[in-house]
GROMACS .gro file of C-alpha atoms in nm:
model
  450
    1MET     CA    1  -0.731  -3.074   2.897
    2GLU     CA    2  -0.420  -2.866   2.958
    3SER     CA    3  -0.262  -2.982   2.628
    4GLN     CA    4  -0.580  -2.890   2.438
    5GLN     CA    5  -0.573  -2.541   2.589
    6THR     CA    6  -0.209  -2.508   2.487
    7VAL     CA    7  -0.291  -2.602   2.128
    8GLY     CA    8  -0.573  -2.348   2.127
    9ARG     CA    9  -0.346  -2.074   2.248
   10THR     CA   10  -0.093  -2.165   1.980
   11PHE     CA   11  -0.319  -2.163   1.676
   12LEU     CA   12  -0.599  -1.919   1.755
   13PRO     CA   13  -0.534  -1.550   1.681
   14LYS     CA   14  -0.459  -1.336   1.985
   15LEU     CA   15  -0.710  -1.059   2.032
   16GLN     CA   16  -0.522  -0.865   2.298
   17ALA     CA   17  -0.386  -0.545   2.147
   18PRO     CA   18  -0.021  -0.450   2.203
   19PRO     CA   19   0.080  -0.116   2.354
   20GLU     CA   20   0.019   0.202   2.155
   21TRP     CA   21   0.350   0.331   2.019
   22GLY     CA   22   0.201   0.641   1.861
   23ILE     CA   23   0.472   0.813   1.656
   24ARG     CA   24   0.759   0.762   1.900
   25PRO     CA   25   1.040   0.520   1.807
   26VAL     CA   26   0.950   0.155   1.868
   27THR     CA   27   1.147   0.017   2.161
   28PRO     CA   28   1.403  -0.260   2.086
   29ASP     CA   29   1.202  -0.535   2.256
   30PHE     CA   30   0.921  -0.489   2.000
   31ARG     CA   31   1.149  -0.468   1.694
   32ILE     CA   32   1.102  -0.834   1.617
   33LEU     CA   33   0.986  -0.868   1.254
   34ARG     CA   34   1.226  -1.050   1.022
   35PHE     CA   35   1.255  -1.116   0.648
   36LEU     CA   36   0.979  -1.381   0.645
   37ASP     CA   37   0.742  -1.157   0.841
   38PHE     CA   38   0.779  -0.877   0.586
   39PHE     CA   39   0.761  -1.115   0.291
   40VAL     CA   40   0.432  -1.252   0.424
   41LEU     CA   41   0.293  -0.908   0.509
   42TRP     CA   42   0.373  -0.743   0.177
   43SER     CA   43   0.288  -1.039  -0.043
   44SER     CA   44  -0.048  -1.042   0.135
   45LEU     CA   45  -0.095  -0.667   0.090
   46GLY     CA   46  -0.016  -0.706  -0.280
   47VAL     CA   47  -0.309  -0.946  -0.326
   48GLY     CA   48  -0.663  -0.825  -0.377
   49LEU     CA   49  -0.956  -0.761  -0.606
   50LEU     CA   50  -0.853  -0.397  -0.650
   51VAL     CA   51  -0.516  -0.513  -0.787
   52LEU     CA   52  -0.699  -0.745  -1.028
   53GLU     CA   53  -0.909  -0.450  -1.140
   54ALA     CA   54  -0.602  -0.233  -1.196
   55GLY     CA   55  -0.445  -0.507  -1.407
   56ALA     CA   56  -0.767  -0.542  -1.605
   57LEU     CA   57  -0.747  -0.173  -1.701
   58LEU     CA   58  -0.430  -0.239  -1.905
   59VAL     CA   59  -0.597  -0.451  -2.172
   60PRO     CA   60  -0.705  -0.456  -2.446
   61GLY     CA   61  -0.555  -0.109  -2.483
   62LEU     CA   62  -0.217  -0.281  -2.458
   63SER     CA   63  -0.144  -0.623  -2.601
   64LEU     CA   64  -0.084  -0.901  -2.349
   65GLY     CA   65   0.291  -0.885  -2.407
   66GLN     CA   66   0.297  -0.507  -2.365
   67ALA     CA   67   0.081  -0.531  -2.053
   68LEU     CA   68   0.311  -0.788  -1.892
   69LEU     CA   69   0.615  -0.574  -1.977
   70ALA     CA   70   0.444  -0.268  -1.824
   71ILE     CA   71   0.357  -0.474  -1.516
   72GLY     CA   72   0.715  -0.594  -1.473
   73LEU     CA   73   0.873  -0.252  -1.527
   74GLY     CA   74   0.617  -0.062  -1.319
   75THR     CA   75   0.648  -0.310  -1.034
   76LEU     CA   76   1.028  -0.288  -1.039
   77LEU     CA   77   1.026   0.092  -1.027
   78GLY     CA   78   0.751   0.137  -0.771
   79ASN     CA   79   0.858  -0.154  -0.555
   80LEU     CA   80   1.219  -0.035  -0.537
   81LEU     CA   81   1.095   0.299  -0.402
   82LEU     CA   82   0.869   0.118  -0.157
   83ALA     CA   83   1.144  -0.102  -0.015
   84LEU     CA   84   1.401   0.179   0.000
   85THR     CA   85   1.160   0.405   0.185
   86GLY     CA   86   1.098   0.122   0.429
   87VAL     CA   87   1.471   0.114   0.506
   88ALA     CA   88   1.445   0.461   0.659
   89GLY     CA   89   1.175   0.336   0.896
   90SER     CA   90   1.372   0.029   1.000
   91ASP     CA   91   1.689   0.238   1.046
   92HIS     CA   92   1.530   0.461   1.309
   93ALA     CA   93   1.209   0.279   1.416
   94VAL     CA   94   0.980   0.573   1.337
   95PRO     CA   95   0.672   0.602   1.108
   96THR     CA   96   0.674   0.750   0.759
   97MET     CA   97   0.518   1.089   0.826
   98VAL     CA   98   0.770   1.160   1.102
   99LEU     CA   99   1.052   1.078   0.858
  100LEU     CA  100   0.926   1.361   0.635
  101ARG     CA  101   1.009   1.617   0.903
  102PRO     CA  102   1.380   1.648   0.810
  103VAL     CA  103   1.299   1.713   0.444
  104LEU     CA  104   0.985   1.928   0.481
  105GLY     CA  105   1.012   2.057   0.838
  106THR     CA  106   0.799   1.952   1.134
  107ARG     CA  107   0.501   2.159   1.025
  108GLY     CA  108   0.579   2.101   0.660
  109SER     CA  109   0.510   1.732   0.716
  110TYR     CA  110   0.150   1.817   0.807
  111LEU     CA  111   0.055   1.872   0.440
  112PRO     CA  112   0.156   1.521   0.320
  113SER     CA  113  -0.008   1.390   0.638
  114LEU     CA  114  -0.336   1.548   0.530
  115LEU     CA  115  -0.301   1.414   0.176
  116ASN     CA  116  -0.208   1.071   0.306
  117LEU     CA  117  -0.508   1.069   0.536
  118ILE     CA  118  -0.734   1.150   0.240
  119GLN     CA  119  -0.587   0.872   0.026
  120LEU     CA  120  -0.600   0.619   0.310
  121ILE     CA  121  -0.964   0.690   0.384
  122GLY     CA  122  -1.026   0.664   0.009
  123TRP     CA  123  -0.844   0.329  -0.012
  124THR     CA  124  -1.030   0.196   0.291
  125ALA     CA  125  -1.362   0.297   0.139
  126PHE     CA  126  -1.266   0.132  -0.192
  127GLU     CA  127  -1.169  -0.186  -0.003
  128PHE     CA  128  -1.498  -0.196   0.188
  129TRP     CA  129  -1.689  -0.130  -0.134
  130VAL     CA  130  -1.515  -0.397  -0.342
  131MET     CA  131  -1.539  -0.658  -0.065
  132ALA     CA  132  -1.909  -0.596  -0.012
  133LEU     CA  133  -1.986  -0.612  -0.385
  134ALA     CA  134  -1.794  -0.937  -0.425
  135ALA     CA  135  -1.953  -1.088  -0.115
  136GLU     CA  136  -2.291  -0.987  -0.254
  137ARG     CA  137  -2.218  -1.206  -0.557
  138ILE     CA  138  -2.141  -1.499  -0.329
  139SER     CA  139  -2.459  -1.459  -0.127
  140LEU     CA  140  -2.667  -1.422  -0.444
  141ALA     CA  141  -2.513  -1.738  -0.591
  142LEU     CA  142  -2.554  -1.943  -0.273
  143TRP     CA  143  -2.873  -1.814  -0.114
  144GLY     CA  144  -3.032  -1.576  -0.363
  145VAL     CA  145  -2.995  -1.286  -0.119
  146SER     CA  146  -2.804  -0.962  -0.178
  147GLY     CA  147  -2.717  -0.829   0.168
  148TYR     CA  148  -2.479  -0.559   0.038
  149GLY     CA  149  -2.526  -0.330   0.338
  150VAL     CA  150  -2.481  -0.617   0.583
  151TRP     CA  151  -2.156  -0.722   0.416
  152LEU     CA  152  -2.029  -0.365   0.432
  153VAL     CA  153  -2.080  -0.356   0.807
  154ILE     CA  154  -1.929  -0.702   0.862
  155PHE     CA  155  -1.610  -0.626   0.670
  156ALA     CA  156  -1.574  -0.283   0.829
  157ALA     CA  157  -1.607  -0.429   1.179
  158TRP     CA  158  -1.349  -0.703   1.113
  159CYS     CA  159  -1.099  -0.458   0.961
  160ILE     CA  160  -1.137  -0.221   1.255
  161LEU     CA  161  -1.067  -0.508   1.495
  162LEU     CA  162  -0.753  -0.600   1.299
  163ALA     CA  163  -0.633  -0.237   1.310
  164LEU     CA  164  -0.690  -0.230   1.686
  165GLY     CA  165  -0.471  -0.539   1.714
  166GLY     CA  166  -0.182  -0.374   1.532
  167PRO     CA  167   0.090  -0.503   1.296
  168LEU     CA  168   0.251  -0.757   1.526
  169VAL     CA  169  -0.076  -0.937   1.597
  170VAL     CA  170  -0.192  -0.930   1.233
  171VAL     CA  171   0.139  -1.051   1.088
  172ARG     CA  172   0.238  -1.314   1.344
  173GLU     CA  173  -0.102  -1.441   1.458
  174TRP     CA  174  -0.323  -1.404   1.151
  175LEU     CA  175  -0.130  -1.388   0.823
  176GLU     CA  176   0.154  -1.629   0.901
  177LYS     CA  177  -0.069  -1.892   1.061
  178PHE     CA  178  -0.375  -1.872   0.836
  179GLY     CA  179  -0.446  -1.594   0.590
  180VAL     CA  180  -0.154  -1.581   0.349
  181TRP     CA  181  -0.128  -1.958   0.296
  182LEU     CA  182  -0.494  -1.984   0.201
  183VAL     CA  183  -0.448  -1.705  -0.051
  184TYR     CA  184  -0.135  -1.861  -0.201
  185GLY     CA  185  -0.327  -2.184  -0.255
  186VAL     CA  186  -0.624  -2.013  -0.419
  187THR     CA  187  -0.400  -1.799  -0.641
  188LEU     CA  188  -0.214  -2.107  -0.763
  189TRP     CA  189  -0.552  -2.270  -0.830
  190MET     CA  190  -0.674  -1.974  -1.039
  191THR     CA  191  -0.345  -1.954  -1.229
  192TYR     CA  192  -0.349  -2.325  -1.309
  193ALA     CA  193  -0.707  -2.302  -1.431
  194LEU     CA  194  -0.626  -2.014  -1.665
  195PHE     CA  195  -0.320  -2.184  -1.812
  196THR     CA  196  -0.496  -2.517  -1.867
  197GLN     CA  197  -0.836  -2.400  -1.989
  198TYR     CA  198  -0.737  -2.124  -2.234
  199ASP     CA  199  -0.502  -2.081  -2.528
  200LEU     CA  200  -0.270  -1.815  -2.389
  201GLY     CA  201  -0.049  -1.840  -2.697
  202ALA     CA  202  -0.330  -1.704  -2.910
  203LEU     CA  203  -0.384  -1.421  -2.664
  204TRP     CA  204  -0.013  -1.342  -2.676
  205ARG     CA  205  -0.032  -1.295  -3.053
  206GLN     CA  206  -0.342  -1.077  -3.031
  207PRO     CA  207  -0.256  -0.706  -3.081
  208GLY     CA  208  -0.376  -0.432  -2.848
  209THR     CA  209  -0.617  -0.162  -2.958
  210GLY     CA  210  -0.364   0.113  -2.890
  211ASP     CA  211  -0.605   0.304  -2.667
  212MET     CA  212  -0.355   0.309  -2.380
  213PRO     CA  213   0.001   0.440  -2.428
  214PHE     CA  214   0.261   0.198  -2.293
  215TRP     CA  215   0.414   0.441  -2.041
  216LEU     CA  216   0.070   0.541  -1.914
  217GLY     CA  217   0.025   0.171  -1.840
  218VAL     CA  218   0.354   0.175  -1.649
  219ASP     CA  219   0.227   0.475  -1.449
  220LEU     CA  220  -0.085   0.277  -1.364
  221VAL     CA  221   0.126  -0.012  -1.232
  222VAL     CA  222   0.368   0.216  -1.045
  223ALA     CA  223   0.073   0.379  -0.869
  224MET     CA  224  -0.008   0.065  -0.669
  225PRO     CA  225   0.324   0.022  -0.481
  226ILE     CA  226   0.356   0.401  -0.463
  227SER     CA  227   0.023   0.414  -0.281
  228TRP     CA  228   0.188   0.214   0.001
  229LEU     CA  229   0.489   0.446   0.032
  230PRO     CA  230   0.331   0.670   0.298
  231LEU     CA  231   0.254   0.356   0.504
  232VAL     CA  232   0.563   0.142   0.467
  233CYS     CA  233   0.766   0.279   0.760
  234ASP     CA  234   0.467   0.239   0.990
  235PHE     CA  235   0.542  -0.133   0.959
  236THR     CA  236   0.917  -0.150   0.895
  237ARG     CA  237   0.977   0.036   1.223
  238PHE     CA  238   0.913  -0.301   1.387
  239ALA     CA  239   1.198  -0.461   1.188
  240ARG     CA  240   1.488  -0.640   1.354
  241SER     CA  241   1.715  -0.529   1.068
  242SER     CA  242   1.697  -0.293   0.770
  243ARG     CA  243   1.822  -0.565   0.537
  244GLY     CA  244   1.541  -0.802   0.634
  245SER     CA  245   1.278  -0.534   0.592
  246PHE     CA  246   1.412  -0.429   0.251
  247TRP     CA  247   1.426  -0.774   0.094
  248GLY     CA  248   1.108  -0.895   0.259
  249THR     CA  249   0.919  -0.592   0.131
  250PHE     CA  250   1.078  -0.589  -0.215
  251LEU     CA  251   1.035  -0.958  -0.290
  252GLY     CA  252   0.700  -1.005  -0.115
  253TYR     CA  253   0.519  -0.713  -0.272
  254GLY     CA  254   0.691  -0.755  -0.608
  255LEU     CA  255   0.577  -1.117  -0.640
  256ALA     CA  256   0.215  -1.040  -0.550
  257ASN     CA  257   0.190  -0.724  -0.761
  258ILE     CA  258   0.317  -0.892  -1.078
  259TRP     CA  259   0.103  -1.198  -1.018
  260PHE     CA  260  -0.226  -1.019  -0.957
  261TYR     CA  261  -0.182  -0.746  -1.218
  262GLY     CA  262  -0.113  -1.027  -1.465
  263LEU     CA  263  -0.417  -1.226  -1.353
  264GLY     CA  264  -0.633  -0.916  -1.390
  265ALA     CA  265  -0.520  -0.869  -1.751
  266LEU     CA  266  -0.576  -1.239  -1.826
  267PHE     CA  267  -0.924  -1.233  -1.672
  268ILE     CA  268  -1.035  -0.961  -1.914
  269LEU     CA  269  -0.890  -1.140  -2.216
  270THR     CA  270  -1.000  -1.496  -2.135
  271LEU     CA  271  -1.324  -1.477  -1.940
  272GLN     CA  272  -1.509  -1.226  -2.157
  273VAL     CA  273  -1.547  -0.977  -1.872
  274SER     CA  274  -1.716  -0.676  -2.029
  275GLU     CA  275  -1.597  -0.428  -1.766
  276PRO     CA  276  -1.338  -0.463  -1.485
  277THR     CA  277  -1.590  -0.405  -1.208
  278PRO     CA  278  -1.595  -0.592  -0.876
  279GLU     CA  279  -1.920  -0.767  -0.969
  280HIS     CA  280  -1.789  -0.892  -1.303
  281LEU     CA  281  -1.452  -1.004  -1.163
  282ALA     CA  282  -1.623  -1.183  -0.874
  283THR     CA  283  -1.848  -1.366  -1.119
  284ALA     CA  284  -1.545  -1.455  -1.334
  285ILE     CA  285  -1.353  -1.597  -1.038
  286MET     CA  286  -1.645  -1.813  -0.935
  287ALA     CA  287  -1.688  -1.938  -1.293
  288LEU     CA  288  -1.318  -2.013  -1.332
  289THR     CA  289  -1.279  -2.200  -1.002
  290GLY     CA  290  -1.616  -2.373  -1.004
  291GLY     CA  291  -1.752  -2.214  -0.689
  292ALA     CA  292  -1.742  -1.936  -0.432
  293LEU     CA  293  -1.462  -2.074  -0.212
  294ALA     CA  294  -1.178  -1.909  -0.404
  295LEU     CA  295  -1.351  -1.572  -0.401
  296LEU     CA  296  -1.427  -1.605  -0.031
  297VAL     CA  297  -1.059  -1.669   0.049
  298ILE     CA  298  -0.951  -1.363  -0.150
  299LEU     CA  299  -1.209  -1.155   0.034
  300VAL     CA  300  -1.071  -1.272   0.367
  301ASP     CA  301  -0.722  -1.168   0.257
  302GLU     CA  302  -0.851  -0.836   0.125
  303THR     CA  303  -0.930  -0.733   0.480
  304ASP     CA  304  -0.561  -0.695   0.567
  305ASN     CA  305  -0.533  -0.419   0.305
  306ALA     CA  306  -0.808  -0.226   0.478
  307PHE     CA  307  -0.644  -0.301   0.815
  308ALA     CA  308  -0.318  -0.145   0.695
  309ASP     CA  309  -0.497   0.163   0.561
  310ILE     CA  310  -0.695   0.220   0.882
  311TYR     CA  311  -0.395   0.164   1.109
  312SER     CA  312  -0.166   0.395   0.914
  313ALA     CA  313  -0.435   0.661   0.883
  314ALA     CA  314  -0.445   0.672   1.263
  315VAL     CA  315  -0.065   0.698   1.283
  316THR     CA  316  -0.074   0.974   1.020
  317ILE     CA  317  -0.315   1.183   1.227
  318GLN     CA  318  -0.089   1.137   1.527
  319ASN     CA  319   0.192   1.307   1.336
  320VAL     CA  320  -0.014   1.625   1.374
  321PHE     CA  321  -0.202   1.542   1.697
  322PRO     CA  322   0.021   1.298   1.887
  323GLN     CA  323  -0.186   1.320   2.205
  324VAL     CA  324  -0.499   1.165   2.049
  325SER     CA  325  -0.561   0.796   2.123
  326GLN     CA  326  -0.464   0.573   1.832
  327ARG     CA  327  -0.743   0.327   1.907
  328LEU     CA  328  -1.006   0.601   1.907
  329LEU     CA  329  -0.874   0.721   1.571
  330VAL     CA  330  -0.890   0.367   1.432
  331VAL     CA  331  -1.261   0.342   1.514
  332ILE     CA  332  -1.342   0.688   1.376
  333ILE     CA  333  -1.151   0.629   1.050
  334GLY     CA  334  -1.319   0.293   1.000
  335LEU     CA  335  -1.665   0.444   1.044
  336VAL     CA  336  -1.594   0.740   0.812
  337SER     CA  337  -1.467   0.501   0.543
  338LEU     CA  338  -1.775   0.285   0.588
  339GLY     CA  339  -1.998   0.585   0.520
  340LEU     CA  340  -1.792   0.689   0.217
  341ALA     CA  341  -1.806   0.338   0.066
  342ALA     CA  342  -2.177   0.382  -0.003
  343PHE     CA  343  -2.103   0.650  -0.269
  344LEU     CA  344  -1.818   0.499  -0.472
  345THR     CA  345  -1.824   0.390  -0.835
  346MET     CA  346  -1.567   0.208  -1.050
  347GLY     CA  347  -1.534   0.509  -1.283
  348ARG     CA  348  -1.342   0.698  -1.012
  349TYR     CA  349  -1.083   0.427  -0.954
  350PHE     CA  350  -0.852   0.496  -1.251
  351ASP     CA  351  -0.833   0.870  -1.177
  352PHE     CA  352  -0.777   0.793  -0.809
  353LEU     CA  353  -0.472   0.578  -0.891
  354LEU     CA  354  -0.312   0.843  -1.111
  355LEU     CA  355  -0.381   1.117  -0.855
  356ILE     CA  356  -0.196   0.912  -0.592
  357GLY     CA  357   0.102   0.879  -0.821
  358SER     CA  358   0.114   1.250  -0.898
  359VAL     CA  359   0.138   1.343  -0.530
  360PHE     CA  360   0.354   1.072  -0.379
  361VAL     CA  361   0.606   0.992  -0.656
  362PRO     CA  362   0.765   1.342  -0.634
  363LEU     CA  363   0.728   1.349  -0.255
  364PHE     CA  364   0.937   1.038  -0.213
  365GLY     CA  365   1.177   1.169  -0.474
  366ILE     CA  366   1.276   1.446  -0.236
  367LEU     CA  367   1.274   1.207   0.062
  368ALA     CA  368   1.514   0.971  -0.118
  369ALA     CA  369   1.742   1.260  -0.214
  370ASP     CA  370   1.746   1.398   0.140
  371TYR     CA  371   1.779   1.075   0.338
  372PHE     CA  372   2.007   0.865   0.121
  373VAL     CA  373   2.221   1.132  -0.049
  374VAL     CA  374   2.226   1.451   0.159
  375ARG     CA  375   2.217   1.290   0.506
  376GLY     CA  376   2.367   0.950   0.428
  377ARG     CA  377   2.094   0.773   0.634
  378ARG     CA  378   2.184   0.972   0.948
  379LEU     CA  379   1.919   1.148   1.159
  380GLN     CA  380   1.895   1.297   1.506
  381VAL     CA  381   1.595   1.095   1.618
  382ASP     CA  382   1.528   1.299   1.932
  383ALA     CA  383   1.524   1.618   1.722
  384LEU     CA  384   1.234   1.481   1.519
  385TYR     CA  385   1.006   1.546   1.817
  386ARG     CA  386   1.109   1.892   1.933
  387GLN     CA  387   1.066   2.246   1.812
  388GLU     CA  388   1.355   2.484   1.741
  389GLY     CA  389   1.580   2.191   1.649
  390PRO     CA  390   1.761   2.120   1.320
  391TYR     CA  391   1.435   2.012   1.153
  392TRP     CA  392   1.234   2.320   1.247
  393TYR     CA  393   1.373   2.544   0.971
  394ARG     CA  394   1.174   2.866   0.929
  395GLY     CA  395   0.848   2.849   1.121
  396GLY     CA  396   0.853   2.470   1.107
  397VAL     CA  397   0.868   2.447   0.725
  398ASN     CA  398   1.156   2.370   0.487
  399TRP     CA  399   1.037   2.570   0.189
  400LEU     CA  400   1.312   2.432  -0.034
  401GLY     CA  401   1.174   2.082   0.014
  402VAL     CA  402   0.815   2.197  -0.036
  403GLY     CA  403   0.913   2.380  -0.354
  404ALA     CA  404   1.097   2.081  -0.504
  405TRP     CA  405   0.800   1.859  -0.423
  406LEU     CA  406   0.546   2.093  -0.586
  407VAL     CA  407   0.759   2.129  -0.899
  408GLY     CA  408   0.767   1.749  -0.926
  409VAL     CA  409   0.387   1.735  -0.893
  410VAL     CA  410   0.346   1.998  -1.168
  411VAL     CA  411   0.581   1.808  -1.399
  412TYR     CA  412   0.391   1.483  -1.332
  413HIS     CA  413   0.054   1.638  -1.419
  414ALA     CA  414   0.190   1.821  -1.723
  415ILE     CA  415   0.324   1.497  -1.869
  416ALA     CA  416   0.021   1.288  -1.770
  417ARG     CA  417  -0.213   1.535  -1.940
  418GLY     CA  418  -0.006   1.650  -2.238
  419LEU     CA  419   0.240   1.367  -2.309
  420PRO     CA  420   0.086   1.047  -2.165
  421TRP     CA  421   0.294   0.833  -2.403
  422LEU     CA  422   0.607   0.953  -2.219
  423GLY     CA  423   0.496   0.834  -1.875
  424ALA     CA  424   0.493   1.070  -1.578
  425SER     CA  425   0.633   0.859  -1.293
  426ILE     CA  426   1.003   0.856  -1.383
  427PRO     CA  427   1.021   1.225  -1.488
  428GLY     CA  428   0.818   1.338  -1.184
  429PHE     CA  429   1.047   1.148  -0.948
  430ALA     CA  430   1.367   1.253  -1.126
  431VAL     CA  431   1.281   1.624  -1.135
  432ALA     CA  432   1.193   1.634  -0.765
  433PHE     CA  433   1.501   1.427  -0.672
  434LEU     CA  434   1.750   1.632  -0.874
  435LEU     CA  435   1.597   1.971  -0.791
  436TYR     CA  436   1.613   1.894  -0.420
  437LEU     CA  437   1.979   1.792  -0.447
  438LEU     CA  438   2.055   2.118  -0.627
  439LEU     CA  439   1.871   2.327  -0.367
  440ALA     CA  440   2.038   2.134  -0.084
  441ARG     CA  441   2.381   2.210  -0.229
  442LEU     CA  442   2.295   2.579  -0.257
  443ALA     CA  443   2.155   2.590   0.097
  444GLY     CA  444   2.463   2.421   0.246
  445PRO     CA  445   2.464   2.390   0.626
  446HIS     CA  446   2.133   2.579   0.656
  447LEU     CA  447   1.935   2.273   0.546
  448GLY     CA  448   1.910   2.124   0.892
  449ARG     CA  449   2.194   1.877   0.858
  450GLU     CA  450   2.356   1.720   1.158
   0.00000   0.00000   0.00000
């Protein structure tokens, strides 16, 4: 009996939540995540029906070869930013929004916190929506019953419970023991089916319609890893080493993003999916794999994306209101996202992705310039949490940083609207990065340096 209880404790997920760290630095005894932990976490977060849908948007506007090139280049650019930003979190064990205080000022960081909260609630609602629609297809196929509203509530409740558990529980007790390995198996199954049942050589030779400029496609791919930038340090602050967090994040998310963007493009070209909607992709997956099991496994994995969004949304609010209970915020955010999910449509998804890129690509351009170049990865961690310190600037705002950020956003939108063939991600990042370096040089010691 005792041995059976031991086995149960070993393999069943732990439901006891760890302590609430809020936005304070994680203590050394909880900085335990290694390379494999981050590889598993980020490869799992890179998997999902929403990623398939984003990949499906690339074709047939681009040819298959162009789409795969855009996927590879966009993933490399966005993923490098993601992993480098995560290094700042693992260096000092603090969440992302707190790390914006040196570059924007303590109060200046409240604006990206608000924008991040909006995008995280939006992502959570999209996740609930896409999971419920796909699960509806399963229940219709198996039992002839829709149950959309019931599925919404079930997925929302499970994701809220995961967020209450926190990163250490989800990574060590759920993903590494169960979730990610099931998804790897199903993804290999889908990939094998595509390569053996369809003539991919003929698809490779098929030209695109030209409706999508190549660099706009790259922007669409960049947007996915960029959407995780405001969250990444919320997880890498638990890292044992910055090197492990960087390579685990870079390789894990890069592999999944390329794989699922590519599968999304192939689904549109091979399975005669008329529109890249959750319902159509769910039907295509079931047809390709011969049943609902593969789709069900992907849905189970999709919940960790919503977990990450809910958890980081709570941490983001605590950057402004640190005294509010994180667990209370988790429940409130989950319920708000559940209500919002009832009003979403697929037509808003493309614009949502590009809006994310326009805000956060330039923002992390100035963060990269400030942290890696101006400060050389050095911060006064205790000063991050007090007023009238080096990161308070004028009234709590570093207007030089805010100005460089806004210029980058304007450049991004100007290119996206007027010159979409040029691509807005690289210019938006470069302008914000270089302008901040110039302003920092002009400001000299008044920039809040140590």
